[in-house]
Structure formats: structure tokens, C-alpha cells
Short mmCIF file of C-alpha atoms in Angstrom, two decimals:
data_model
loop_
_atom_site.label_atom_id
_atom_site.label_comp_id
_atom_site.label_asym_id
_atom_site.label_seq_id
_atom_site.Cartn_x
_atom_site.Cartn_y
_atom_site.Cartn_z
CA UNK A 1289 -11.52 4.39 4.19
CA UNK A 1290 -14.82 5.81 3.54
CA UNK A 1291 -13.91 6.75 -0.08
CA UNK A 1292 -12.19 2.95 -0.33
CA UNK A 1293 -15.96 1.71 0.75
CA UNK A 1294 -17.80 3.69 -2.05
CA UNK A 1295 -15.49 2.55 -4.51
CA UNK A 1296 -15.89 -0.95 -3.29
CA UNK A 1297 -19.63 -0.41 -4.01
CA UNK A 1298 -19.68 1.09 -7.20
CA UNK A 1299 -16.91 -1.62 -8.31
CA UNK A 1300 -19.74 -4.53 -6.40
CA UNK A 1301 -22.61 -2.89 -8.26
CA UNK A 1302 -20.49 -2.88 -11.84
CA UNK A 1303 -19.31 -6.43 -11.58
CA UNK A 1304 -22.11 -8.74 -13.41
CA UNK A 1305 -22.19 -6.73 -16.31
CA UNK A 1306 -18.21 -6.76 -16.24
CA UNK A 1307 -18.17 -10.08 -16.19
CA UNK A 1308 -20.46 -10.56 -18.96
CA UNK A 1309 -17.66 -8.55 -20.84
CA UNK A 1310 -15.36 -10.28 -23.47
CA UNK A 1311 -13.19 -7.67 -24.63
CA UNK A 1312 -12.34 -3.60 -23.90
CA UNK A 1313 -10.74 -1.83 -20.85
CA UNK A 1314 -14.01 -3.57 -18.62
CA UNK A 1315 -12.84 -7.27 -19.61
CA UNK A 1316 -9.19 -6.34 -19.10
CA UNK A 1317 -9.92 -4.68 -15.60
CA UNK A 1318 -12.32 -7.30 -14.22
CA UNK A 1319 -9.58 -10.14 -15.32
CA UNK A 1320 -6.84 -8.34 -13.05
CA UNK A 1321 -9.17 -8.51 -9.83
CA UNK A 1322 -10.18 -12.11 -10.40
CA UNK A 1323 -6.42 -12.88 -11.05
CA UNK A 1324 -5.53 -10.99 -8.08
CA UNK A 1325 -8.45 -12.58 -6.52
CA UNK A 1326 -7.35 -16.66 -7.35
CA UNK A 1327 -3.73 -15.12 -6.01
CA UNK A 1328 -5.24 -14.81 -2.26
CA UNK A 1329 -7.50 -17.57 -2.28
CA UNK A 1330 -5.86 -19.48 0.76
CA UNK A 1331 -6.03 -15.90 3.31
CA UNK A 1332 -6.00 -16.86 7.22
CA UNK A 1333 -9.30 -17.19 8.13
CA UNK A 1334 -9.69 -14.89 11.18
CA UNK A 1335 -13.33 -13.41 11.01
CA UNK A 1336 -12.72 -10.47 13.31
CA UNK A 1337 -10.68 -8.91 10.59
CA UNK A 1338 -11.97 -7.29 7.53
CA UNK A 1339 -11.30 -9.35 3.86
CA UNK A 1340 -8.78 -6.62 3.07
CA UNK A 1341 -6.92 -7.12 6.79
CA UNK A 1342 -6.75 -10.79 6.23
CA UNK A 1343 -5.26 -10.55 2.39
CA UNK A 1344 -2.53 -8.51 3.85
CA UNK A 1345 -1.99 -10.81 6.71
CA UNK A 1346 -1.70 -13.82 4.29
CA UNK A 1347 0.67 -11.50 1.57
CA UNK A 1348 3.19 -10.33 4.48
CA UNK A 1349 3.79 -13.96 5.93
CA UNK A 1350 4.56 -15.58 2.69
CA UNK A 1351 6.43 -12.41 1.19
CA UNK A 1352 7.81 -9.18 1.83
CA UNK A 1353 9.25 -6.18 -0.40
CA UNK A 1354 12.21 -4.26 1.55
CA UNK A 1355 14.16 -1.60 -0.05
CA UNK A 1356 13.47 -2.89 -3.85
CA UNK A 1357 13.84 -6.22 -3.20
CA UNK A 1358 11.17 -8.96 -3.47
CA UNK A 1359 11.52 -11.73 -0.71
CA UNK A 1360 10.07 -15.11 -0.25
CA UNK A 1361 9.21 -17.24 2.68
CA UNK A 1362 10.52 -20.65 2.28
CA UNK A 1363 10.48 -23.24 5.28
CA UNK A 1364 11.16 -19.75 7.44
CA UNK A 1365 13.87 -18.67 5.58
CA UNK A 1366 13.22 -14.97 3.66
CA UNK A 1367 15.02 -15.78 0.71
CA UNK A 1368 15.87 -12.80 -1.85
CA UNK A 1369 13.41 -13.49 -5.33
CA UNK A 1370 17.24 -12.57 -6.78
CA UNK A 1371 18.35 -15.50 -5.61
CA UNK A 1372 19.22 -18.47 -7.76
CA UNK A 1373 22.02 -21.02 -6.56
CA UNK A 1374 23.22 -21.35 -9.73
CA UNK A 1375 24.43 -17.99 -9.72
CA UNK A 1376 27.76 -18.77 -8.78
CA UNK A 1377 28.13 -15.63 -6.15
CA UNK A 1378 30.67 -15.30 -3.57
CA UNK A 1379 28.90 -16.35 -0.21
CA UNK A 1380 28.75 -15.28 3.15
CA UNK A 1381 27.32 -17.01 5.81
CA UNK A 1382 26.71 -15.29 9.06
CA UNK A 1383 24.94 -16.44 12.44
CA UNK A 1384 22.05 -13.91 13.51
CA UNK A 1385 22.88 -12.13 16.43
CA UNK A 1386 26.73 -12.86 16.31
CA UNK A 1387 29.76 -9.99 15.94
CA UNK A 1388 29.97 -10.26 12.50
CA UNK A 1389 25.97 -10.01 11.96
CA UNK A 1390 26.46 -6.67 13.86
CA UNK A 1391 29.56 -5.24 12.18
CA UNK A 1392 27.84 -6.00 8.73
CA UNK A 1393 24.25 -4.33 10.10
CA UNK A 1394 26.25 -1.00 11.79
CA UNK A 1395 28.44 -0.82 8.28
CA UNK A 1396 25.21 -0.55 5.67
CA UNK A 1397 22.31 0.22 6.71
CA UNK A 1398 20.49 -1.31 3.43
CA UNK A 1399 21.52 -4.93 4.42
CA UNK A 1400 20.35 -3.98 7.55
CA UNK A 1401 16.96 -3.83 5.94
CA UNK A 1402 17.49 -6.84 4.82
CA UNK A 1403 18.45 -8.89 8.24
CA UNK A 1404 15.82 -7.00 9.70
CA UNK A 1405 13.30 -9.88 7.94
CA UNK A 1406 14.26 -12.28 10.39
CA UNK A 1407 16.63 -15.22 12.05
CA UNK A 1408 16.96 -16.91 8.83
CA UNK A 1409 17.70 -14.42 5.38
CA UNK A 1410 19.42 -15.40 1.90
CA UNK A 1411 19.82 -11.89 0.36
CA UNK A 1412 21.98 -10.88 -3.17
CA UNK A 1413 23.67 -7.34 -2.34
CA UNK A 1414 26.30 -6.23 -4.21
CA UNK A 1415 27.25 -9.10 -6.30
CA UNK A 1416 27.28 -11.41 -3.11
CA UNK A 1417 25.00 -14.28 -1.49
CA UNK A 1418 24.29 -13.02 2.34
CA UNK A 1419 23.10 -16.14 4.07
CA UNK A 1420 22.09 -15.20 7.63
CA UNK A 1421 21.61 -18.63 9.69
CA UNK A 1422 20.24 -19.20 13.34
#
């Protein structure tokens, strides 16, 4: 953390004249962390967490990579970036929690990873829709 701090500082201290910048590797660099900046806007506001906690708070409840896989939160449902509905897959529903959630977590352990998300998952694996209800 301590080197993460320094950096910080140097990166603090460099900013106004980066920003004054309108072309090279400065410009380029100082438009990625304002991009990446306008992306976390809208972070929890918790003040006995650091900026950095509270970015990674707000990323991990609106989405989540697992095993190369990009997920979303929508209305409490993880839902695969993959996904499209008009993808024409073969579905599968299955209730969280029942036999057939179990059999399909014990058989592969990579749509395990998957369920593991939560109550409510839409994942593509292997050519097919997984829709995991409560």
C-alpha cells in the first residue's frame, strides 16, 4: 500500500500540468483516469472507507467477472454480459437450491462458479441459456 500511496502522490502532484495537456502519452493517460473516474461517479458513500474501498464496493454490486465471464446486476438478477435473448439458445431453467441446481453444480465445477453469484443467475455455457430462478 505504501508504494500505491507514493504513486498516488506523484500521479496528484503531475495532474494540473496533465491536464493542461492536449496531445502525447500525458493527454492519453490523464483521459483514461478521468474516464475511469466519470465511470464511478455514483460510489456508496460510506466515509469510514477509503475512496479506493468504496469504488470497489460500488464495482462488485453492480458487476462481477467469474471465470472469464463478465456479469451484470439487473433488478438482482447476475445476468451473463453474453447474454442476448435474441440468441435463440436452448434454455434451462433451474430453481436455486433444488436437486437439479445441485446435480448441475456437483457435475461442472465452472457453472458452479457461475451459480455461486447468487439466487437469481442467467449464464451462456456451452452453447446454452442457464437461468437459475428463486
Amino acid at each position: 500500500a505504501p508504494r500505491d500511496s507514493a504513486q498516488l502522490t506523484t500521479l496528484l502532484r503531475a495532474a494540473p500540468a496533465k491536464v493542461m495537456e492536449r496531445s502525447g502519452s500525458g493527454a492519453v493517460q490523464m483521459s483514461v483516469q478521468q474516464n475511469a473516474a466519470k465511470a464511478n461517479v455514483s460510489i456508496a458513500s460510506d466515509d469510514s472507507k477509503s475512496e479506493q474501498e468504496r469504488v470497489i464496493v460500488k464495482n462488485s454490486t453492480t458487476n462481477q467477472y467469474v471465470a472469464n465471464k463478465n456479469f451484470f446486476n439487473q433488478n438482482n438478477v447476475w445476468t451473463d454480459a453474453d447474454y442476448s435473448p435474441n440468441a435463440k439458445l436452448k434454455e434451462v431453467t433451474v430453481r436455486f437450491g433444488s436437486e437439479e441446481y445441485f446435480d448441475l453444480v456437483h457435475k461442472d465445477a465452472e457453472l458452479a462458479r457461475y451459480f455461486a453469484l447468487g439466487e437469481e443467475v442467467v449464464v451462456v455455457f456451452r452453447n446454452t441459456v442457464f437461468r437459475v430462478t428463486k
